[in-house]
Coordinates of C-alpha atoms in Angstrom, one line a residue:
X23 CA 125.0 79.9 90.6
X24 CA 125.7 77.5 87.6
X25 CA 123.6 75.6 85.2
X26 CA 122.2 73.4 88.0
X27 CA 119.7 76.2 88.2
X28 CA 117.2 75.4 84.9
X29 CA 116.7 71.7 86.6
X30 CA 113.4 75.3 88.1
X31 CA 113.1 75.4 84.6
X32 CA 110.6 72.1 84.6
X33 CA 109.2 73.5 88.4
X34 CA 107.5 76.4 86.3
X35 CA 107.0 75.1 83.2
X36 CA 105.9 71.3 84.3
X37 CA 108.3 68.3 84.2
X38 CA 106.2 66.2 81.6
X39 CA 103.5 68.5 80.0
X40 CA 101.8 68.1 76.5
X41 CA 104.6 70.0 75.5
X42 CA 107.5 67.2 76.2
X43 CA 104.6 64.8 75.6
X44 CA 104.3 66.1 71.6
X45 CA 108.4 66.3 71.6
X46 CA 109.0 63.1 73.2
X47 CA 106.6 60.2 71.1
X48 CA 107.2 62.3 68.0
X49 CA 110.9 62.0 68.7
X50 CA 110.3 57.9 70.0
X51 CA 108.7 57.1 67.0
X52 CA 111.6 57.1 64.9
X53 CA 113.2 55.3 67.5
X54 CA 111.1 52.1 65.8
X55 CA 113.2 52.9 62.6
X56 CA 116.5 52.4 63.9
X57 CA 114.5 49.7 66.2
X58 CA 114.0 48.1 62.3
X59 CA 117.0 48.9 60.7
X60 CA 119.2 47.1 63.0
X61 CA 117.6 43.7 62.9
X62 CA 116.0 44.4 59.7
X63 CA 118.8 41.6 58.2
X64 CA 117.0 39.0 60.1
X65 CA 115.7 38.2 56.9
X66 CA 116.8 39.7 54.2
X67 CA 120.4 37.2 55.0
X68 CA 117.7 33.7 54.7
X69 CA 120.0 31.2 53.8
X70 CA 116.8 29.0 51.7
X71 CA 117.9 25.1 50.4
X72 CA 119.6 26.0 46.9
X73 CA 121.3 23.4 44.7
X74 CA 123.1 23.8 41.6
X75 CA 121.2 24.6 38.1
X76 CA 121.8 22.2 35.7
X77 CA 123.5 22.9 32.1
X78 CA 120.7 23.4 30.1
X79 CA 116.5 22.7 30.0
X80 CA 115.1 20.0 32.2
X81 CA 113.3 17.4 31.4
X82 CA 112.8 15.1 33.9
X83 CA 114.1 15.5 38.1
X84 CA 114.4 12.3 40.2
X85 CA 114.8 12.9 43.6
X86 CA 115.0 9.2 46.1
X87 CA 111.6 7.7 45.1
X88 CA 110.0 10.8 43.3
X89 CA 110.0 11.9 40.2
X90 CA 108.7 15.4 39.0
X91 CA 109.1 17.5 35.4
X92 CA 110.1 20.5 37.1
X93 CA 112.6 21.3 39.4
X94 CA 111.6 23.7 40.9
X95 CA 108.0 21.7 42.2
X96 CA 111.1 19.4 44.7
X97 CA 111.0 21.7 47.3
X98 CA 107.8 21.5 48.7
X99 CA 107.9 17.6 47.9
X100 CA 111.4 16.2 50.4
X101 CA 113.2 18.1 52.0
X102 CA 117.2 18.6 51.2
X103 CA 119.9 17.7 53.6
X104 CA 123.4 18.0 53.3
X105 CA 124.9 14.5 51.6
X106 CA 121.7 14.6 49.1
X107 CA 121.6 14.9 45.6
X108 CA 119.2 15.6 42.3
X109 CA 118.9 13.9 39.4
X110 CA 118.2 15.4 36.1
X111 CA 117.8 14.5 32.8
X112 CA 118.4 17.0 30.2
X113 CA 116.4 17.6 26.5
X114 CA 120.2 16.2 25.0
X115 CA 120.2 13.5 27.2
X116 CA 123.0 14.0 29.5
X117 CA 121.9 12.9 33.2
X118 CA 123.2 15.3 36.0
X119 CA 123.4 14.8 39.9
X120 CA 123.1 18.0 41.5
X121 CA 124.7 19.1 44.8
X122 CA 124.7 22.2 47.6
X123 CA 127.8 23.1 45.7
X124 CA 128.4 21.7 43.0
X125 CA 127.0 19.2 39.7
X126 CA 128.3 15.9 38.4
X127 CA 127.8 14.6 34.2
X128 CA 127.1 10.8 34.7
X129 CA 129.4 9.3 31.5
X130 CA 126.1 6.1 31.3
X131 CA 123.3 7.6 29.9
X132 CA 121.0 4.9 29.2
X133 CA 119.3 4.8 33.0
X134 CA 117.8 7.2 35.2
X135 CA 118.4 6.0 38.6
X136 CA 119.1 8.0 41.7
X137 CA 121.5 5.5 42.9
X138 CA 124.7 5.4 40.3
X139 CA 128.0 4.1 40.9
X140 CA 129.6 4.7 36.9
X141 CA 132.4 7.2 36.2
X142 CA 130.8 11.3 36.5
X143 CA 132.9 14.4 36.3
X144 CA 132.4 17.3 38.1
X145 CA 132.5 20.9 37.6
X146 CA 131.8 23.8 39.9
X147 CA 127.8 25.5 40.2
X148 CA 129.0 28.1 36.5
X149 CA 125.0 28.9 36.2
X150 CA 124.2 29.6 39.3
X151 CA 121.8 28.2 41.4
X152 CA 118.2 26.8 41.8
X153 CA 116.8 28.4 45.2
X154 CA 113.6 27.1 47.2
X155 CA 111.0 30.0 47.0
X156 CA 108.2 28.5 49.4
X157 CA 109.2 30.8 51.7
X158 CA 111.6 33.7 50.0
X159 CA 110.5 34.8 46.7
X160 CA 113.8 37.0 46.4
X161 CA 116.6 37.3 49.4
X162 CA 119.9 39.0 49.0
X163 CA 121.6 36.0 49.3
X164 CA 119.5 34.2 46.3
X165 CA 119.8 37.9 44.9
X166 CA 123.4 37.8 44.8
X167 CA 124.4 34.2 44.9
X168 CA 125.7 34.0 48.4
X169 CA 126.2 30.9 48.8
X170 CA 128.8 27.9 49.0
X171 CA 132.4 29.7 48.9
X172 CA 130.7 33.5 48.7
X173 CA 128.4 32.1 51.9
X174 CA 130.9 34.2 54.2
X175 CA 129.6 37.6 52.5
X176 CA 126.9 36.6 54.3
X177 CA 127.5 36.6 57.1
X178 CA 129.4 39.4 57.1
X179 CA 126.0 41.6 56.4
X180 CA 125.1 42.0 60.8
X181 CA 128.8 42.1 61.5
X182 CA 129.0 45.3 59.1
X183 CA 126.3 46.3 60.4
X184 CA 127.2 47.1 64.2
X185 CA 130.3 48.2 62.5
X186 CA 129.1 51.2 61.5
X187 CA 126.7 52.1 64.7
X188 CA 129.9 51.6 66.8
X189 CA 131.5 54.7 64.5
X190 CA 128.5 56.7 64.1
X191 CA 128.1 56.6 68.2
X192 CA 131.7 58.2 68.1
X193 CA 131.0 60.7 65.2
X194 CA 127.7 62.0 66.4
X195 CA 128.0 61.7 70.4
X196 CA 130.7 64.3 68.8
X197 CA 128.6 66.4 66.6
X198 CA 125.9 66.7 68.7
X199 CA 127.6 69.2 71.4
X200 CA 129.3 70.7 68.8
X201 CA 126.1 71.7 66.4
X202 CA 123.2 70.9 68.5
X203 CA 121.3 67.8 68.8
X204 CA 118.4 69.3 66.7
X205 CA 120.5 69.5 63.5
X206 CA 122.2 66.1 64.1
X207 CA 118.2 64.4 64.6
X208 CA 117.6 65.6 61.4
X209 CA 120.5 65.4 59.4
X210 CA 120.8 61.5 61.1
X211 CA 116.5 61.3 60.4
X212 CA 116.8 61.9 56.6
X213 CA 120.1 59.8 56.4
X214 CA 117.9 57.0 57.6
X215 CA 115.1 57.3 54.8
X216 CA 117.3 58.4 52.1
X217 CA 120.2 55.3 53.1
X218 CA 117.1 53.4 53.5
X219 CA 116.0 53.7 49.8
X220 CA 119.6 54.2 48.6
X221 CA 119.7 50.3 49.7
X222 CA 116.8 48.6 48.6
X223 CA 118.1 49.9 44.9
X224 CA 122.4 48.9 45.3
X225 CA 124.1 47.5 42.0
X226 CA 125.5 44.9 43.4
X227 CA 127.1 43.2 46.3
X228 CA 129.6 45.8 47.2
X229 CA 127.7 49.0 46.8
X230 CA 124.8 47.6 49.2
X231 CA 127.0 46.3 52.1
X232 CA 128.8 50.3 52.0
X233 CA 125.2 51.8 51.7
X234 CA 123.7 49.3 55.0
X235 CA 127.1 51.0 56.6
X236 CA 126.3 54.6 56.5
X237 CA 122.7 53.4 57.0
X238 CA 124.1 51.8 60.6
X239 CA 126.2 55.2 61.4
X240 CA 123.3 57.9 60.9
X241 CA 120.8 55.0 63.1
X242 CA 123.5 54.4 65.9
X243 CA 123.8 58.5 65.9
X244 CA 120.0 59.1 66.5
X245 CA 119.6 56.3 68.8
X246 CA 122.8 57.9 71.1
X247 CA 121.5 61.6 70.6
X248 CA 117.9 61.3 71.1
X249 CA 117.6 60.3 73.8
X250 CA 119.8 62.6 75.3
X251 CA 117.7 65.0 73.0
X252 CA 114.3 63.7 75.6
X253 CA 116.3 63.8 78.7
X254 CA 116.6 67.6 78.6
X255 CA 114.0 68.7 78.0
X256 CA 111.9 66.9 80.1
X257 CA 112.1 67.2 84.0
X258 CA 113.6 65.2 86.8
X259 CA 110.4 63.8 88.0
X260 CA 109.2 61.9 84.4
X261 CA 113.2 61.3 83.6
X262 CA 113.8 58.0 84.6
X263 CA 110.9 56.6 83.4
X264 CA 110.5 58.1 79.8
X265 CA 114.3 58.1 79.2
X266 CA 114.0 54.8 79.8
X267 CA 111.0 53.7 77.8
X268 CA 112.3 55.6 74.5
X269 CA 114.3 51.1 73.4
X270 CA 110.2 50.2 74.3
X271 CA 109.5 52.1 70.8
X272 CA 113.0 50.3 69.4
X273 CA 111.3 46.8 71.1
X274 CA 108.3 47.7 68.1
X275 CA 110.3 48.0 65.6
X276 CA 111.5 44.6 66.0
X277 CA 108.2 43.7 65.9
X278 CA 108.1 45.8 63.3
X279 CA 110.5 43.6 60.6
X280 CA 108.2 40.7 61.8
X281 CA 104.9 41.3 60.5
X282 CA 106.4 43.1 56.9
X283 CA 108.8 39.5 56.9
X284 CA 105.2 37.8 57.1
X285 CA 104.3 40.2 54.7
X286 CA 106.3 40.8 51.9
X287 CA 108.8 38.5 50.4
X288 CA 110.6 40.0 48.4
X289 CA 113.6 41.4 49.8
X290 CA 113.7 45.5 48.1
X291 CA 110.2 45.5 48.9
X292 CA 110.3 44.4 52.1
X293 CA 113.5 47.4 52.4
X294 CA 111.6 50.0 51.0
X295 CA 108.8 49.8 52.8
X296 CA 110.4 49.6 55.5
X297 CA 112.5 52.6 55.4
X298 CA 109.0 54.6 54.5
X299 CA 108.5 54.5 58.6
X300 CA 110.9 56.9 58.7
X301 CA 108.4 59.3 56.5
X302 CA 106.3 60.8 59.3
X303 CA 109.6 61.9 61.6
X304 CA 111.6 63.5 58.3
X305 CA 108.3 65.5 57.5
X306 CA 107.5 66.8 61.3
X307 CA 111.0 67.5 62.5
X308 CA 111.9 70.8 61.2
X309 CA 109.4 71.3 64.6
X310 CA 112.0 70.1 66.8
X311 CA 113.4 72.9 69.3
X312 CA 116.7 72.3 70.2
X313 CA 117.2 72.1 73.7
X314 CA 117.6 75.4 76.5
X315 CA 120.1 73.3 77.7
X316 CA 122.5 73.2 74.9
X317 CA 121.7 76.8 74.3
X318 CA 122.6 78.0 77.3
X319 CA 125.6 76.2 77.1
X320 CA 126.6 77.8 74.0
X321 CA 125.4 81.3 75.2
X322 CA 122.7 81.8 73.3
X323 CA 120.7 82.8 76.0
X324 CA 117.5 84.3 73.9
X325 CA 116.4 81.8 71.9
X326 CA 116.4 79.5 75.2
X327 CA 114.0 82.1 77.1
X328 CA 112.3 81.5 73.3
X329 CA 112.4 77.5 73.5
X330 CA 111.0 78.0 77.3
X331 CA 108.0 80.3 76.7
X332 CA 107.3 78.1 74.0
X333 CA 107.3 74.6 76.5
X334 CA 105.3 77.5 79.1
X335 CA 102.9 78.7 77.0
X336 CA 101.8 74.7 75.5
X337 CA 101.8 73.2 79.1
X338 CA 99.4 76.5 80.5
X339 CA 102.0 76.7 83.2
X340 CA 103.7 79.9 84.4
X341 CA 107.3 80.7 82.5
X342 CA 110.7 82.0 83.7
X343 CA 113.3 84.1 83.3
X344 CA 116.6 82.2 82.5
X345 CA 118.0 85.0 83.9
X346 CA 117.4 85.0 87.7
X347 CA 118.0 81.5 87.4
X348 CA 121.5 82.4 86.1
X349 CA 124.3 84.0 88.1
X350 CA 125.6 87.2 86.7
X351 CA 129.1 85.5 85.6
X352 CA 126.9 82.7 83.3
X353 CA 124.7 84.7 82.6
X354 CA 127.0 87.5 80.1
X355 CA 128.8 87.9 76.9
X356 CA 128.3 85.3 74.1
X357 CA 132.1 82.8 74.4
X358 CA 132.3 82.9 78.2
X359 CA 134.4 79.6 78.6
X360 CA 134.3 77.5 81.7
X361 CA 137.6 77.1 83.8
X362 CA 139.7 74.7 82.4
X363 CA 139.5 71.2 84.2
X364 CA 141.9 68.8 84.7
X365 CA 142.3 65.8 81.9
X366 CA 141.2 62.6 82.8
X367 CA 141.6 59.2 81.1
X368 CA 140.7 55.6 80.4
X369 CA 143.4 54.3 82.8
X370 CA 141.8 56.6 85.3
X371 CA 138.9 53.5 85.9
X372 CA 142.2 51.2 87.2
X373 CA 142.6 54.0 90.0
X374 CA 143.6 50.8 92.5
X375 CA 142.6 47.3 93.2
X376 CA 139.0 47.1 94.1
X377 CA 137.9 49.8 90.7
X378 CA 140.4 48.2 88.5
X379 CA 138.6 44.9 89.6
X380 CA 135.0 46.6 89.2
X381 CA 135.9 48.2 86.1
X382 CA 136.6 45.1 84.6
X383 CA 133.4 43.1 86.0
X384 CA 131.1 46.3 84.8
X385 CA 132.7 45.7 81.2
X386 CA 131.9 42.4 80.7
X387 CA 128.2 43.1 82.6
X388 CA 127.5 45.5 79.7
X389 CA 129.5 43.0 76.8
X390 CA 127.5 39.6 77.9
X391 CA 124.3 42.0 77.5
X392 CA 125.1 43.2 74.2
X393 CA 125.9 39.8 73.2
X394 CA 122.7 38.2 74.5
X395 CA 120.3 41.4 73.6
X396 CA 120.7 40.3 69.5
X397 CA 122.1 36.5 69.7
X398 CA 118.4 35.9 71.5
X399 CA 116.7 38.0 69.0
X400 CA 119.0 36.5 65.7
X401 CA 118.8 33.2 66.8
X402 CA 114.8 33.1 67.0
X403 CA 114.4 32.5 64.0
X404 CA 116.1 29.4 64.1
X405 CA 114.2 27.8 67.3
X406 CA 111.6 26.3 64.7
X407 CA 107.7 26.8 64.1
X408 CA 106.6 30.4 62.9
X409 CA 109.8 32.0 62.6
X410 CA 107.9 35.6 62.1
X411 CA 105.8 35.1 65.2
X412 CA 109.2 34.4 67.3
X413 CA 111.0 37.4 66.3
X414 CA 107.8 39.5 66.5
X415 CA 107.7 37.9 70.0
X416 CA 111.0 38.6 70.8
X417 CA 110.4 41.9 70.2
X418 CA 107.4 42.2 72.7
X419 CA 109.1 41.0 75.3
X420 CA 111.1 43.4 75.9
X421 CA 108.2 46.5 76.5
X422 CA 107.5 44.6 79.9
X423 CA 111.6 44.5 80.7
X424 CA 111.7 47.7 80.9
X425 CA 108.6 48.5 83.3
X426 CA 109.9 45.9 85.3
X427 CA 114.0 47.6 85.9
X428 CA 112.0 50.9 86.4
X429 CA 110.1 49.5 89.4
X430 CA 112.6 47.1 90.6
X431 CA 115.9 49.2 90.5
X432 CA 114.0 51.0 93.0
X433 CA 112.8 48.9 95.0
X434 CA 115.1 45.7 95.7
X435 CA 118.4 47.2 94.5
X436 CA 120.6 47.7 91.7
X437 CA 122.8 44.6 91.9
X438 CA 120.4 43.0 93.0
X439 CA 118.0 43.7 89.9
X440 CA 121.3 43.0 88.1
X441 CA 121.9 39.4 89.8
X442 CA 118.2 38.3 89.0
X443 CA 118.6 38.9 85.7
X444 CA 122.4 38.2 84.8
X445 CA 121.7 34.3 87.0
X446 CA 118.0 33.9 85.7
X447 CA 119.4 34.0 81.7
X448 CA 122.0 31.8 82.4
X449 CA 119.6 29.4 83.5
X450 CA 116.5 29.4 81.0
X451 CA 119.6 29.1 78.8
X452 CA 120.7 25.3 79.7
X453 CA 117.4 25.1 80.2
X454 CA 116.9 25.6 76.4
X455 CA 119.5 23.0 75.8
X456 CA 118.0 19.9 76.6
X457 CA 114.1 20.5 75.6
X458 CA 114.2 18.3 72.7
X459 CA 113.6 19.4 69.5
X460 CA 109.7 19.2 68.8
X461 CA 109.0 20.3 71.4
X462 CA 109.7 24.4 70.1
X463 CA 106.5 26.5 71.2
X464 CA 108.0 25.3 75.2
X465 CA 111.6 26.3 73.8
X466 CA 110.4 29.8 72.4
X467 CA 109.0 30.1 75.6
X468 CA 111.9 29.8 77.4
X469 CA 113.6 31.4 75.4
X470 CA 111.4 34.8 75.9
X471 CA 112.4 34.1 79.2
X472 CA 115.7 34.8 78.7
X473 CA 115.0 37.8 76.7
X474 CA 113.4 39.2 78.8
X475 CA 116.3 38.8 81.4
X476 CA 119.0 39.6 79.8
X477 CA 117.4 42.9 78.3
X478 CA 116.1 43.6 81.9
X479 CA 120.6 43.2 82.9
X480 CA 121.3 45.4 79.4
X481 CA 118.8 48.5 80.7
X482 CA 120.3 48.7 84.3
X483 CA 123.9 48.5 83.0
X484 CA 124.1 51.4 81.9
X485 CA 122.2 53.6 85.0
X486 CA 124.5 51.1 87.8
X487 CA 126.9 52.1 85.5
X488 CA 127.2 55.7 86.5
X489 CA 126.2 55.6 90.1
X490 CA 129.3 53.3 90.2
X491 CA 132.4 56.1 89.5
X492 CA 133.4 59.3 90.8
X493 CA 132.7 62.2 88.7
X494 CA 135.7 62.6 86.8
X495 CA 135.8 59.5 85.4
X496 CA 131.7 58.3 85.0
X497 CA 131.8 59.3 81.3
X498 CA 135.0 57.4 80.8
X499 CA 132.7 54.7 82.7
X500 CA 130.3 54.5 80.1
X501 CA 132.1 55.7 77.2
X502 CA 134.2 52.9 77.3
X503 CA 131.4 50.2 78.6
X504 CA 129.8 51.7 75.5
X505 CA 132.8 50.7 73.2
X506 CA 132.8 47.1 75.1
X507 CA 129.3 46.3 74.4
X508 CA 129.5 47.5 70.7
X509 CA 131.9 44.7 71.0
X510 CA 129.2 42.0 71.7
X511 CA 127.0 43.1 69.1
X512 CA 129.0 42.9 66.1
X513 CA 129.6 39.1 68.0
X514 CA 126.3 38.0 68.1
X515 CA 125.8 37.4 64.6
X516 CA 128.9 35.8 65.3
X517 CA 127.8 33.4 67.9
X518 CA 124.7 32.6 65.4
X519 CA 126.8 30.4 62.3
X520 CA 128.9 28.4 65.2
X521 CA 124.5 27.0 65.3
X522 CA 126.7 25.2 62.3
X523 CA 129.2 23.9 64.9
X524 CA 126.5 22.9 67.5
X525 CA 122.7 24.1 67.3
X526 CA 123.0 25.2 70.9
X527 CA 126.8 26.8 71.1
X528 CA 125.2 30.4 71.1
X529 CA 122.7 29.5 74.3
X530 CA 126.2 27.7 76.0
X531 CA 128.1 30.8 75.4
X532 CA 125.5 33.3 76.2
X533 CA 124.6 31.0 79.5
X534 CA 128.7 30.9 80.7
X535 CA 129.1 35.0 80.6
X536 CA 125.7 35.8 81.8
X537 CA 126.7 32.7 84.2
X538 CA 129.8 34.2 85.8
X539 CA 129.1 38.1 84.8
X540 CA 126.3 37.7 87.6
X541 CA 128.0 35.9 89.8
X542 CA 130.7 38.6 89.8
X543 CA 127.8 41.5 89.9
X544 CA 128.0 39.9 93.8
X545 CA 131.6 41.6 94.4
X546 CA 129.4 45.2 93.5
X547 CA 128.2 47.4 95.6
X548 CA 125.1 48.4 95.8
X549 CA 123.7 52.0 94.5
X550 CA 120.6 52.3 96.1
X551 CA 119.5 56.0 98.2
X552 CA 122.9 56.9 98.0
X553 CA 124.6 60.3 97.1
X554 CA 126.5 60.1 93.8
X555 CA 130.3 59.7 93.9
X556 CA 132.7 63.0 93.4
X557 CA 136.2 61.7 94.4
X558 CA 138.0 58.9 94.9
X559 CA 137.3 58.1 98.7
X560 CA 133.5 58.2 97.8
X561 CA 133.6 55.6 95.7
X562 CA 135.7 53.4 97.2
X563 CA 133.3 53.6 100.1
X564 CA 130.9 52.7 98.7
X565 CA 132.5 48.7 98.9
X566 CA 132.7 48.9 101.9
X567 CA 128.9 50.2 102.6
X568 CA 127.9 47.5 100.2
X569 CA 126.9 45.0 103.0
X570 CA 124.6 47.9 104.3
X571 CA 123.5 49.8 101.9
X572 CA 120.1 51.0 102.3
X573 CA 116.2 50.1 100.7
X574 CA 114.7 53.9 101.0
X575 CA 113.6 54.9 97.9
X576 CA 115.1 57.5 96.7
X577 CA 113.3 60.9 96.2
X578 CA 113.3 64.2 95.6
X579 CA 113.2 64.6 98.7
X580 CA 115.9 62.7 100.5
X581 CA 118.8 62.4 98.2
X582 CA 121.7 64.7 98.4
X583 CA 124.9 64.4 96.9
X584 CA 127.3 65.2 100.1
X585 CA 130.4 67.1 98.6
X586 CA 129.9 68.5 94.8
X587 CA 132.3 69.8 92.3
X588 CA 131.6 73.8 92.6
X589 CA 133.0 76.7 90.7
X590 CA 132.6 79.7 92.2
X591 CA 130.4 82.2 90.8
X592 CA 133.6 84.7 91.8
X593 CA 136.4 81.9 91.7
X594 CA 137.4 80.4 88.5
X595 CA 139.6 77.4 90.9
X596 CA 137.4 73.8 91.0
X597 CA 136.7 73.4 94.6
X598 CA 134.7 70.6 97.0
X599 CA 131.7 72.6 98.7
X600 CA 129.6 71.3 101.2
X601 CA 126.1 70.6 100.2
X602 CA 123.1 70.8 102.6
X603 CA 120.5 69.2 103.7
X604 CA 117.1 69.5 101.5
X605 CA 115.7 72.0 100.7
X606 CA 113.1 71.6 103.1
X607 CA 115.6 72.3 105.5
X608 CA 117.0 75.4 103.8
X609 CA 119.2 74.5 102.0
X610 CA 121.1 76.9 100.0
X611 CA 121.8 75.7 95.7
X612 CA 124.9 74.6 95.6
X613 CA 127.2 76.2 93.1
X614 CA 128.5 74.1 90.3
X615 CA 131.0 74.8 87.1
X616 CA 129.3 75.1 83.9
X617 CA 129.3 72.2 81.5
X618 CA 127.1 70.6 78.5
X619 CA 124.7 69.0 79.5
X620 CA 125.0 65.6 77.8
X621 CA 128.4 64.5 80.1
X622 CA 127.3 61.9 83.0
X623 CA 128.3 63.7 85.4
X624 CA 125.2 64.6 87.6
X625 CA 122.4 62.7 89.6
X626 CA 121.0 59.4 88.5
X627 CA 119.2 58.7 90.9
X628 CA 115.4 58.3 89.8
X629 CA 112.2 59.6 91.0
X630 CA 109.2 56.8 92.0
X631 CA 106.4 56.4 89.6
X632 CA 104.1 58.6 91.5
X633 CA 106.4 61.1 90.5
X634 CA 105.7 60.2 87.1
X635 CA 102.3 60.0 87.4
X636 CA 102.1 62.7 88.6
X637 CA 104.5 64.9 86.5
X638 CA 102.5 63.9 83.7
X639 CA 98.9 66.7 85.2
X640 CA 101.6 68.8 86.7
X641 CA 101.4 72.9 86.0
X642 CA 101.9 74.8 88.9
X643 CA 105.3 75.5 90.2
X644 CA 107.0 73.6 92.3
X645 CA 108.9 75.4 95.5
X646 CA 111.9 73.3 96.1
X647 CA 114.7 72.6 93.6
X648 CA 115.6 69.6 92.3
X649 CA 119.2 67.6 91.9
X650 CA 119.3 67.9 87.8
X651 CA 119.6 64.0 86.2
X652 CA 120.6 63.3 82.9
X653 CA 121.3 59.9 81.1
X654 CA 122.5 58.1 78.7
X655 CA 121.3 55.7 76.4
X656 CA 122.7 51.6 76.0
X657 CA 124.1 51.2 73.0
X658 CA 121.7 49.0 70.0

């Protein structure tokens, strides 16, 4: 018998008791900070209206037929377009024409007229710029003059952050398997606070970019590892709902960004306030235990037993002895290593023509989901109306999207929900493009619908991917999809900047990709109610059976693995063993080789809403054996 027996722990101590609830909301609260830092640049990199600063003190300002004595007051009276210029007269009598990126000195000083056809000399904006401060007193753009020929510096802030997100997931995903989940949660949350505060006091643009990059690394590391942490501490009956709704706290972070941006209009104060959201978690993260799964994988059985006993005490339930759940060869001396298995690589995802086609389609869905997710959020401030309310609603709409996924994937199926979400997102992108600009309220409502649809697809694809591939390459499938999606998050900010070419270019690109992805999803098989594939034959059989997929709601009792990789307690070699029917029919536990629980090759069929609710009040042991459930976080 192996680590699969550990699922019996939750049958004894409770699937989602008081102890798990406390740990869950403690860790999920820190997800708010992740959502904050991922989208904080929306307001820090605002490009306000600006013009060149004149080379002296201004005595009079002229814009068309509007005259004023102070250049700073001209913003509230007239909107400036790219072709407009401001005429100023200095105290020494010189007359200058000021544009966004250049300034011109008139040779004729006798008359102060807006239109001038005489000779004038052009100069660069060596004295800096004057910015419109009606909305923001200071942004990163105004602080370091990231406009005109330096505008691309500001454009690179969010893509560079997302590059750090990619690196952080790779680094801390690996470290969590080596040093433990708790230590990674401590270090990344502390790093989020320190780097968040440091970014507000950056001395120059380059130090700001380096600090933000490091902030992205630790924020991404926390987001990935916390998902694994909570899934290893929550029983199967509540795990699917609880793990998916971890991302609802990320959405709350987006809403906090909008609220803080509305109340605070100086970028470094704004950054400090957002960073303080991490403080409560930093102060209490020392209370977090290590997960029993990781401790047992490291041979630290006494510590694992202590965590289980504490969980049972908090939940007012009976504890269990791990020695009774683990076979003697597993519950042995520290350093007992599992047998070696064959290595697999990325090329295995192209096992044959059908599997290769499936892989390319899945990668496209990952890319489209992440690109659309961030494109809708980042572009919400450009839709007109109140940009703070727009971003707030973009975060709020994610929460019902995750509820929709949890309910829909177990009723109409994973593939059908994915198709509906992607096609709907494409339709909404098209509707946005035909709504007149003055009807920005309708544009915002349609954008919310599009974000709801793409958020649903993005929240579902990681679970669907894990169910499409057999055990030996499931990790490669999830990891490669994660990499592709993070490429989408890097491209998303650059996609938003294409709106300067055509205002609806982001919607056009996302809409086309979503439509193509939705149509190609029709070629994928349905996985609802089917056992996870453990061999290539079972994976390819999904294509044959996709037209006759069962609509039966999967539960603990009606889902069984036809074949599962395992290792006999007395045998060091891999073999295929047949499982028995459900526990109610006298099934025995199928042995499996011990391995680190972070991997994606465990049963992913989720429990029902009724199971989730009953888990909140369950305190008595269960007599049946639940198949383990281990999910991985979709990349943000």
